[in-house]
Structure formats: C-alpha cells, structure tokens
PDB file of N, CA and C in Angstrom:
ATOM      1  N   MET L  15     105.833 117.930  98.706  1.00 59.00           N
ATOM      2  CA  MET L  15     106.476 117.122  97.835  1.00 59.00           C
ATOM      3  C   MET L  15     108.035 117.061  97.776  1.00 59.00           C
ATOM      4  N   GLU L  16     108.257 118.344  97.899  1.00 61.00           N
ATOM      5  CA  GLU L  16     110.029 118.422  97.789  1.00 61.00           C
ATOM      6  C   GLU L  16     110.578 117.611  99.084  1.00 61.00           C
ATOM      7  N   ALA L  17     109.840 117.707 100.243  1.00 64.00           N
ATOM      8  CA  ALA L  17     110.247 116.730 101.427  1.00 64.00           C
ATOM      9  C   ALA L  17     110.613 115.272 100.986  1.00 64.00           C
ATOM     10  N   LEU L  18     109.873 114.917 100.247  1.00 63.00           N
ATOM     11  CA  LEU L  18     109.848 113.429  99.752  1.00 63.00           C
ATOM     12  C   LEU L  18     111.015 113.245  98.715  1.00 63.00           C
ATOM     13  N   ALA L  19     111.415 114.295  98.115  1.00 58.00           N
ATOM     14  CA  ALA L  19     112.426 114.169  96.958  1.00 58.00           C
ATOM     15  C   ALA L  19     113.683 113.641  97.476  1.00 58.00           C
ATOM     16  N   PRO L  20     114.336 113.974  98.739  1.00 56.00           N
ATOM     17  CA  PRO L  20     115.539 113.602  99.000  1.00 56.00           C
ATOM     18  C   PRO L  20     115.712 112.195  99.404  1.00 56.00           C
ATOM     19  N   ILE L  21     114.713 111.429  99.570  1.00 58.00           N
ATOM     20  CA  ILE L  21     114.577 110.050 100.021  1.00 58.00           C
ATOM     21  C   ILE L  21     114.155 109.213  98.701  1.00 58.00           C
ATOM     22  N   GLY L  22     113.955 109.926  97.481  1.00 59.00           N
ATOM     23  CA  GLY L  22     113.786 109.244  96.244  1.00 59.00           C
ATOM     24  C   GLY L  22     112.169 109.126  95.975  1.00 59.00           C
ATOM     25  N   GLY L  23     111.283 109.902  96.867  1.00 60.00           N
ATOM     26  CA  GLY L  23     109.824 109.775  96.609  1.00 60.00           C
ATOM     27  C   GLY L  23     109.271 108.529  97.219  1.00 60.00           C
ATOM     28  N   ALA L  24     108.194 108.153  96.854  1.00 61.00           N
ATOM     29  CA  ALA L  24     107.589 107.055  97.672  1.00 61.00           C
ATOM     30  C   ALA L  24     107.778 105.813  96.631  1.00 61.00           C
ATOM     31  N   ASN L  25     108.487 105.035  97.245  1.00 61.00           N
ATOM     32  CA  ASN L  25     109.002 103.748  96.516  1.00 61.00           C
ATOM     33  C   ASN L  25     107.675 102.750  96.494  1.00 61.00           C
ATOM     34  N   ASP L  26     107.484 102.406  95.250  1.00 60.00           N
ATOM     35  CA  ASP L  26     106.177 101.720  95.017  1.00 60.00           C
ATOM     36  C   ASP L  26     106.082 100.337  95.740  1.00 60.00           C
ATOM     37  N   ASN L  27     107.243  99.676  96.046  1.00 62.00           N
ATOM     38  CA  ASN L  27     107.429  98.532  96.586  1.00 62.00           C
ATOM     39  C   ASN L  27     107.281  98.544  98.100  1.00 62.00           C
ATOM     40  N   LEU L  28     107.353  99.882  98.567  1.00 67.00           N
ATOM     41  CA  LEU L  28     107.599  99.866 100.138  1.00 67.00           C
ATOM     42  C   LEU L  28     106.505 100.831 100.661  1.00 67.00           C
ATOM     43  N   ALA L  29     105.914 101.767 100.063  1.00 71.00           N
ATOM     44  CA  ALA L  29     104.988 102.730 100.411  1.00 71.00           C
ATOM     45  C   ALA L  29     103.713 102.863  99.637  1.00 71.00           C
ATOM     46  N   ASP L  30     102.601 103.184 100.289  1.00 78.00           N
ATOM     47  CA  ASP L  30     101.382 103.456  99.605  1.00 78.00           C
ATOM     48  C   ASP L  30     101.347 104.689  99.387  1.00 78.00           C
ATOM     49  N   ARG L  31     101.316 105.188  97.989  1.00 73.00           N
ATOM     50  CA  ARG L  31     101.387 106.546  97.587  1.00 73.00           C
ATOM     51  C   ARG L  31     100.064 107.376  97.758  1.00 73.00           C
ATOM     52  N   ALA L  32      99.038 106.397  97.965  1.00 78.00           N
ATOM     53  CA  ALA L  32      97.786 106.932  98.383  1.00 78.00           C
ATOM     54  C   ALA L  32      97.571 107.327  99.675  1.00 78.00           C
ATOM     55  N   ALA L  33      98.536 107.068 100.669  1.00 81.00           N
ATOM     56  CA  ALA L  33      98.506 107.251 102.102  1.00 81.00           C
ATOM     57  C   ALA L  33      99.659 108.051 102.452  1.00 81.00           C
ATOM     58  N   VAL L  34      99.687 109.228 102.132  1.00 82.00           N
ATOM     59  CA  VAL L  34     100.833 110.133 102.616  1.00 82.00           C
ATOM     60  C   VAL L  34     100.069 111.203 103.557  1.00 82.00           C
ATOM     61  N   PHE L  35     100.596 111.182 104.789  1.00 84.00           N
ATOM     62  CA  PHE L  35     100.178 112.058 105.828  1.00 84.00           C
ATOM     63  C   PHE L  35     101.007 113.065 106.409  1.00 84.00           C
ATOM     64  N   GLU L  36     100.532 114.229 106.512  1.00 85.00           N
ATOM     65  CA  GLU L  36     101.430 115.244 107.308  1.00 85.00           C
ATOM     66  C   GLU L  36     100.702 115.847 108.484  1.00 85.00           C
ATOM     67  N   SER L  37     101.557 115.827 109.568  1.00 89.00           N
ATOM     68  CA  SER L  37     100.887 116.301 110.743  1.00 89.00           C
ATOM     69  C   SER L  37     101.561 117.399 111.232  1.00 89.00           C
ATOM     70  N   ARG L  38     100.982 118.458 111.762  1.00 90.00           N
ATOM     71  CA  ARG L  38     101.563 119.698 112.430  1.00 90.00           C
ATOM     72  C   ARG L  38     100.672 120.273 113.447  1.00 90.00           C
ATOM     73  N   ASP L  39     101.368 121.118 114.177  1.00 91.00           N
ATOM     74  CA  ASP L  39     100.461 121.932 115.120  1.00 91.00           C
ATOM     75  C   ASP L  39     100.081 123.259 114.489  1.00 91.00           C
ATOM     76  N   GLU L  40      98.655 123.476 114.480  1.00 90.00           N
ATOM     77  CA  GLU L  40      98.276 124.744 113.698  1.00 90.00           C
ATOM     78  C   GLU L  40      97.788 125.633 114.902  1.00 90.00           C
ATOM     79  N   LYS L  41      98.087 126.907 114.640  1.00 88.00           N
ATOM     80  CA  LYS L  41      97.819 127.998 115.633  1.00 88.00           C
ATOM     81  C   LYS L  41      96.643 128.638 115.439  1.00 88.00           C
ATOM     82  N   ASN L  42      95.834 128.823 116.482  1.00 87.00           N
ATOM     83  CA  ASN L  42      94.545 129.396 116.399  1.00 87.00           C
ATOM     84  C   ASN L  42      94.672 130.931 116.512  1.00 87.00           C
ATOM     85  N   PRO L  43      93.827 131.844 116.070  1.00 86.00           N
ATOM     86  CA  PRO L  43      94.112 133.174 116.245  1.00 86.00           C
ATOM     87  C   PRO L  43      94.261 133.595 117.835  1.00 86.00           C
ATOM     88  N   ASP L  44      93.706 133.019 118.783  1.00 91.00           N
ATOM     89  CA  ASP L  44      93.949 133.375 120.120  1.00 91.00           C
ATOM     90  C   ASP L  44      95.244 132.882 120.682  1.00 91.00           C
ATOM     91  N   GLY L  45      95.974 132.266 119.812  1.00 83.00           N
ATOM     92  CA  GLY L  45      97.496 131.913 120.071  1.00 83.00           C
ATOM     93  C   GLY L  45      97.532 130.318 120.758  1.00 83.00           C
ATOM     94  N   THR L  46      96.528 129.743 121.153  1.00 89.00           N
ATOM     95  CA  THR L  46      96.492 128.428 121.407  1.00 89.00           C
ATOM     96  C   THR L  46      96.701 127.588 120.045  1.00 89.00           C
ATOM     97  N   GLY L  47      97.145 126.278 120.320  1.00 88.00           N
ATOM     98  CA  GLY L  47      97.327 125.286 119.018  1.00 88.00           C
ATOM     99  C   GLY L  47      96.456 124.032 119.177  1.00 88.00           C
ATOM    100  N   HIS L  48      96.394 123.542 118.075  1.00 91.00           N
ATOM    101  CA  HIS L  48      95.536 122.206 117.912  1.00 91.00           C
ATOM    102  C   HIS L  48      96.408 121.322 116.885  1.00 91.00           C
ATOM    103  N   PRO L  49      96.461 120.068 116.923  1.00 91.00           N
ATOM    104  CA  PRO L  49      97.166 119.344 116.073  1.00 91.00           C
ATOM    105  C   PRO L  49      96.190 119.098 114.832  1.00 91.00           C
ATOM    106  N   ALA L  50      96.814 119.125 113.599  1.00 92.00           N
ATOM    107  CA  ALA L  50      96.159 118.853 112.398  1.00 92.00           C
ATOM    108  C   ALA L  50      96.963 117.906 111.686  1.00 92.00           C
ATOM    109  N   VAL L  51      96.106 116.966 110.792  1.00 91.00           N
ATOM    110  CA  VAL L  51      96.738 115.837 110.008  1.00 91.00           C
ATOM    111  C   VAL L  51      96.196 116.102 108.610  1.00 91.00           C
ATOM    112  N   TYR L  52      97.179 116.196 107.611  1.00 88.00           N
ATOM    113  CA  TYR L  52      96.745 116.370 106.193  1.00 88.00           C
ATOM    114  C   TYR L  52      96.906 115.245 105.581  1.00 88.00           C
ATOM    115  N   HIS L  53      95.978 114.540 104.705  1.00 86.00           N
ATOM    116  CA  HIS L  53      95.912 113.511 103.886  1.00 86.00           C
ATOM    117  C   HIS L  53      96.271 113.941 102.424  1.00 86.00           C
ATOM    118  N   ILE L  54      97.515 113.206 102.022  1.00 83.00           N
ATOM    119  CA  ILE L  54      97.835 113.660 100.727  1.00 83.00           C
ATOM    120  C   ILE L  54      97.909 112.304  99.779  1.00 83.00           C
ATOM    121  N   ASN L  55      97.083 112.061  98.744  1.00 85.00           N
ATOM    122  CA  ASN L  55      97.111 111.073  97.820  1.00 85.00           C
ATOM    123  C   ASN L  55      97.767 111.520  96.485  1.00 85.00           C
ATOM    124  N   ILE L  56      98.976 111.084  96.441  1.00 79.00           N
ATOM    125  CA  ILE L  56      99.701 111.550  95.234  1.00 79.00           C
ATOM    126  C   ILE L  56      99.440 110.902  93.957  1.00 79.00           C
ATOM    127  N   LEU L  57      98.517 109.837  94.176  1.00 81.00           N
ATOM    128  CA  LEU L  57      98.000 109.178  92.856  1.00 81.00           C
ATOM    129  C   LEU L  57      96.969 109.958  92.195  1.00 81.00           C
ATOM    130  N   LYS L  58      96.293 110.928  92.738  1.00 85.00           N
ATOM    131  CA  LYS L  58      95.386 111.668  92.222  1.00 85.00           C
ATOM    132  C   LYS L  58      96.104 113.194  91.523  1.00 85.00           C
ATOM    133  N   PRO L  59      95.879 113.242  90.519  1.00 83.00           N
ATOM    134  CA  PRO L  59      96.626 114.559  90.085  1.00 83.00           C
ATOM    135  C   PRO L  59      96.254 115.929  90.573  1.00 83.00           C
ATOM    136  N   CYS L  60      95.065 116.127  90.863  1.00 84.00           N
ATOM    137  CA  CYS L  60      94.503 117.234  91.749  1.00 84.00           C
ATOM    138  C   CYS L  60      95.361 117.456  93.017  1.00 84.00           C
ATOM    139  N   THR L  61      95.300 116.393  93.699  1.00 79.00           N
ATOM    140  CA  THR L  61      95.899 116.330  95.087  1.00 79.00           C
ATOM    141  C   THR L  61      97.397 116.567  94.877  1.00 79.00           C
ATOM    142  N   TYR L  62      98.021 115.943  93.875  1.00 73.00           N
ATOM    143  CA  TYR L  62      99.627 116.028  93.756  1.00 73.00           C
ATOM    144  C   TYR L  62      99.828 117.399  93.714  1.00 73.00           C
ATOM    145  N   PHE L  63      99.324 118.231  92.679  1.00 80.00           N
ATOM    146  CA  PHE L  63      99.499 119.577  92.366  1.00 80.00           C
ATOM    147  C   PHE L  63      99.262 120.550  93.536  1.00 80.00           C
ATOM    148  N   ARG L  64      98.249 120.200  94.226  1.00 82.00           N
ATOM    149  CA  ARG L  64      97.836 121.016  95.383  1.00 82.00           C
ATOM    150  C   ARG L  64      99.069 120.839  96.428  1.00 82.00           C
ATOM    151  N   ALA L  65      99.513 119.551  96.602  1.00 77.00           N
ATOM    152  CA  ALA L  65     100.528 119.401  97.607  1.00 77.00           C
ATOM    153  C   ALA L  65     101.832 120.056  97.053  1.00 77.00           C
ATOM    154  N   GLN L  66     101.964 120.366  95.893  1.00 78.00           N
ATOM    155  CA  GLN L  66     103.253 121.193  95.578  1.00 78.00           C
ATOM    156  C   GLN L  66     103.265 122.616  96.155  1.00 78.00           C
ATOM    157  N   LYS L  67     102.075 123.008  96.478  1.00 80.00           N
ATOM    158  CA  LYS L  67     101.868 124.433  97.237  1.00 80.00           C
ATOM    159  C   LYS L  67     102.004 124.245  98.677  1.00 80.00           C
ATOM    160  N   PHE L  68     101.953 123.315  99.216  1.00 79.00           N
ATOM    161  CA  PHE L  68     101.723 122.949 100.819  1.00 79.00           C
ATOM    162  C   PHE L  68     103.305 122.904 101.332  1.00 79.00           C
ATOM    163  N   ILE L  69     103.348 123.890 101.996  1.00 81.00           N
ATOM    164  CA  ILE L  69     104.999 124.187 102.407  1.00 81.00           C
ATOM    165  C   ILE L  69     105.183 123.353 103.968  1.00 81.00           C
ATOM    166  N   PRO L  70     106.027 122.667 103.903  1.00 81.00           N
ATOM    167  CA  PRO L  70     106.370 121.952 105.225  1.00 81.00           C
ATOM    168  C   PRO L  70     106.865 123.068 106.288  1.00 81.00           C
ATOM    169  N   GLN L  71     106.659 122.964 107.559  1.00 84.00           N
ATOM    170  CA  GLN L  71     107.135 123.867 108.740  1.00 84.00           C
ATOM    171  C   GLN L  71     107.883 122.949 109.566  1.00 84.00           C
ATOM    172  N   LYS L  72     108.821 123.693 110.326  1.00 86.00           N
ATOM    173  CA  LYS L  72     109.659 123.099 111.276  1.00 86.00           C
ATOM    174  C   LYS L  72     108.620 122.192 112.035  1.00 86.00           C
ATOM    175  N   LYS L  73     109.294 120.915 112.565  1.00 88.00           N
ATOM    176  CA  LYS L  73     108.594 120.144 113.604  1.00 88.00           C
ATOM    177  C   LYS L  73     107.362 119.308 112.805  1.00 88.00           C
ATOM    178  N   ASP L  74     107.014 119.407 111.504  1.00 87.00           N
ATOM    179  CA  ASP L  74     106.103 118.792 110.744  1.00 87.00           C
ATOM    180  C   ASP L  74     106.645 117.215 110.688  1.00 87.00           C
ATOM    181  N   VAL L  75     105.522 116.311 110.793  1.00 86.00           N
ATOM    182  CA  VAL L  75     106.022 115.071 110.714  1.00 86.00           C
ATOM    183  C   VAL L  75     105.320 114.368 109.339  1.00 86.00           C
ATOM    184  N   ILE L  76     106.047 113.692 108.325  1.00 82.00           N
ATOM    185  CA  ILE L  76     105.466 113.061 107.303  1.00 82.00           C
ATOM    186  C   ILE L  76     105.547 111.803 107.464  1.00 82.00           C
ATOM    187  N   TYR L  77     104.436 111.072 107.162  1.00 81.00           N
ATOM    188  CA  TYR L  77     104.274 109.666 107.279  1.00 81.00           C
ATOM    189  C   TYR L  77     103.659 109.019 105.881  1.00 81.00           C
ATOM    190  N   LEU L  78     104.549 108.077 105.655  1.00 79.00           N
ATOM    191  CA  LEU L  78     104.041 107.242 104.298  1.00 79.00           C
ATOM    192  C   LEU L  78     103.693 105.853 104.987  1.00 79.00           C
ATOM    193  N   ALA L  79     102.391 105.405 104.720  1.00 79.00           N
ATOM    194  CA  ALA L  79     101.969 104.183 105.088  1.00 79.00           C
ATOM    195  C   ALA L  79     102.625 103.169 104.155  1.00 79.00           C
ATOM    196  N   GLY L  80     102.743 102.015 104.903  1.00 74.00           N
ATOM    197  CA  GLY L  80     103.366 100.866 104.112  1.00 74.00           C
ATOM    198  C   GLY L  80     102.409 100.399 102.831  1.00 74.00           C
ATOM    199  N   ALA L  81     103.015  99.903 101.887  1.00 69.00           N
ATOM    200  CA  ALA L  81     102.544  99.532 100.701  1.00 69.00           C
ATOM    201  C   ALA L  81     101.693  98.297 101.069  1.00 69.00           C
ATOM    202  N   ARG L  82     100.570  98.086 100.465  1.00 66.00           N
ATOM    203  CA  ARG L  82      99.643  96.901 100.799  1.00 66.00           C
ATOM    204  C   ARG L  82     100.155  95.637 100.357  1.00 66.00           C
ATOM    205  N   ALA L  83     101.075  95.515  99.360  1.00 60.00           N
ATOM    206  CA  ALA L  83     101.716  94.445  98.893  1.00 60.00           C
ATOM    207  C   ALA L  83     102.652  93.879  99.862  1.00 60.00           C
ATOM    208  N   THR L  84     103.185  94.716 100.921  1.00 52.00           N
ATOM    209  CA  THR L  84     104.152  94.147 101.861  1.00 52.00           C
ATOM    210  C   THR L  84     103.470  93.415 103.167  1.00 52.00           C
ATOM    211  N   GLU L  85     102.138  93.582 103.168  1.00 53.00           N
ATOM    212  CA  GLU L  85     101.419  92.945 104.357  1.00 53.00           C
ATOM    213  C   GLU L  85     101.718  91.490 104.330  1.00 53.00           C
ATOM    214  N   PRO L  86     101.479  90.785 103.243  1.00 51.00           N
ATOM    215  CA  PRO L  86     101.796  89.222 103.523  1.00 51.00           C
ATOM    216  C   PRO L  86     103.215  88.755 103.802  1.00 51.00           C
ATOM    217  N   ILE L  87     104.239  89.757 103.483  1.00 50.00           N
ATOM    218  CA  ILE L  87     105.581  89.471 103.845  1.00 50.00           C
ATOM    219  C   ILE L  87     105.846  89.744 105.296  1.00 50.00           C
ATOM    220  N   LYS L  88     105.071  90.562 105.994  1.00 49.00           N
ATOM    221  CA  LYS L  88     105.063  90.660 107.527  1.00 49.00           C
ATOM    222  C   LYS L  88     104.433  89.377 108.038  1.00 49.00           C
ATOM    223  N   LEU L  89     103.594  88.776 107.428  1.00 48.00           N
ATOM    224  CA  LEU L  89     102.978  87.719 108.104  1.00 48.00           C
ATOM    225  C   LEU L  89     103.904  86.566 108.138  1.00 48.00           C
ATOM    226  N   LEU L  90     104.734  86.481 107.087  1.00 43.00           N
ATOM    227  CA  LEU L  90     105.807  85.497 107.119  1.00 43.00           C
ATOM    228  C   LEU L  90     106.937  85.758 108.010  1.00 43.00           C
TER     229      LEU L  90
END
C-alpha cells in the first residue's frame, strides 16, 4: 500500500481498486525461482489491512487495472 501512496493511491476515475496485482519472482528452497502474482482488492477491509503487511521487494511490478467506467471512453 505504501508503494501506491507516492502516486496518490488508486484514482477512482482511472483505476479499478478491486484489481491491484503485484508480480514477483519467488525463490524455492532449492534456489530455483518461479513467478508469483498476488491479487489485492483494496475495497475489502481484510485484504486492505493484509496488504499493509505485504512488503514490496526489488523488481516487483505493481499493476492497477483500468476502471470499468473508462471502457466506453476507449471505444470512442
């Protein structure tokens, strides 16, 4: 959640707050890695507070899906 703060959070007009994703490479005990994607719905209080404890790591990618209200504008 702190990673979204510098950009002013998820703008209601541009981003879907129910569709926040974080992608990272997780390490297995044997040293190999695998990609992992975490879905964060900041509209749900329990997920919001759990996300507060989720610490971003270097090379993580945070993706905010576009707001559903902007879809008709894309058509125009």
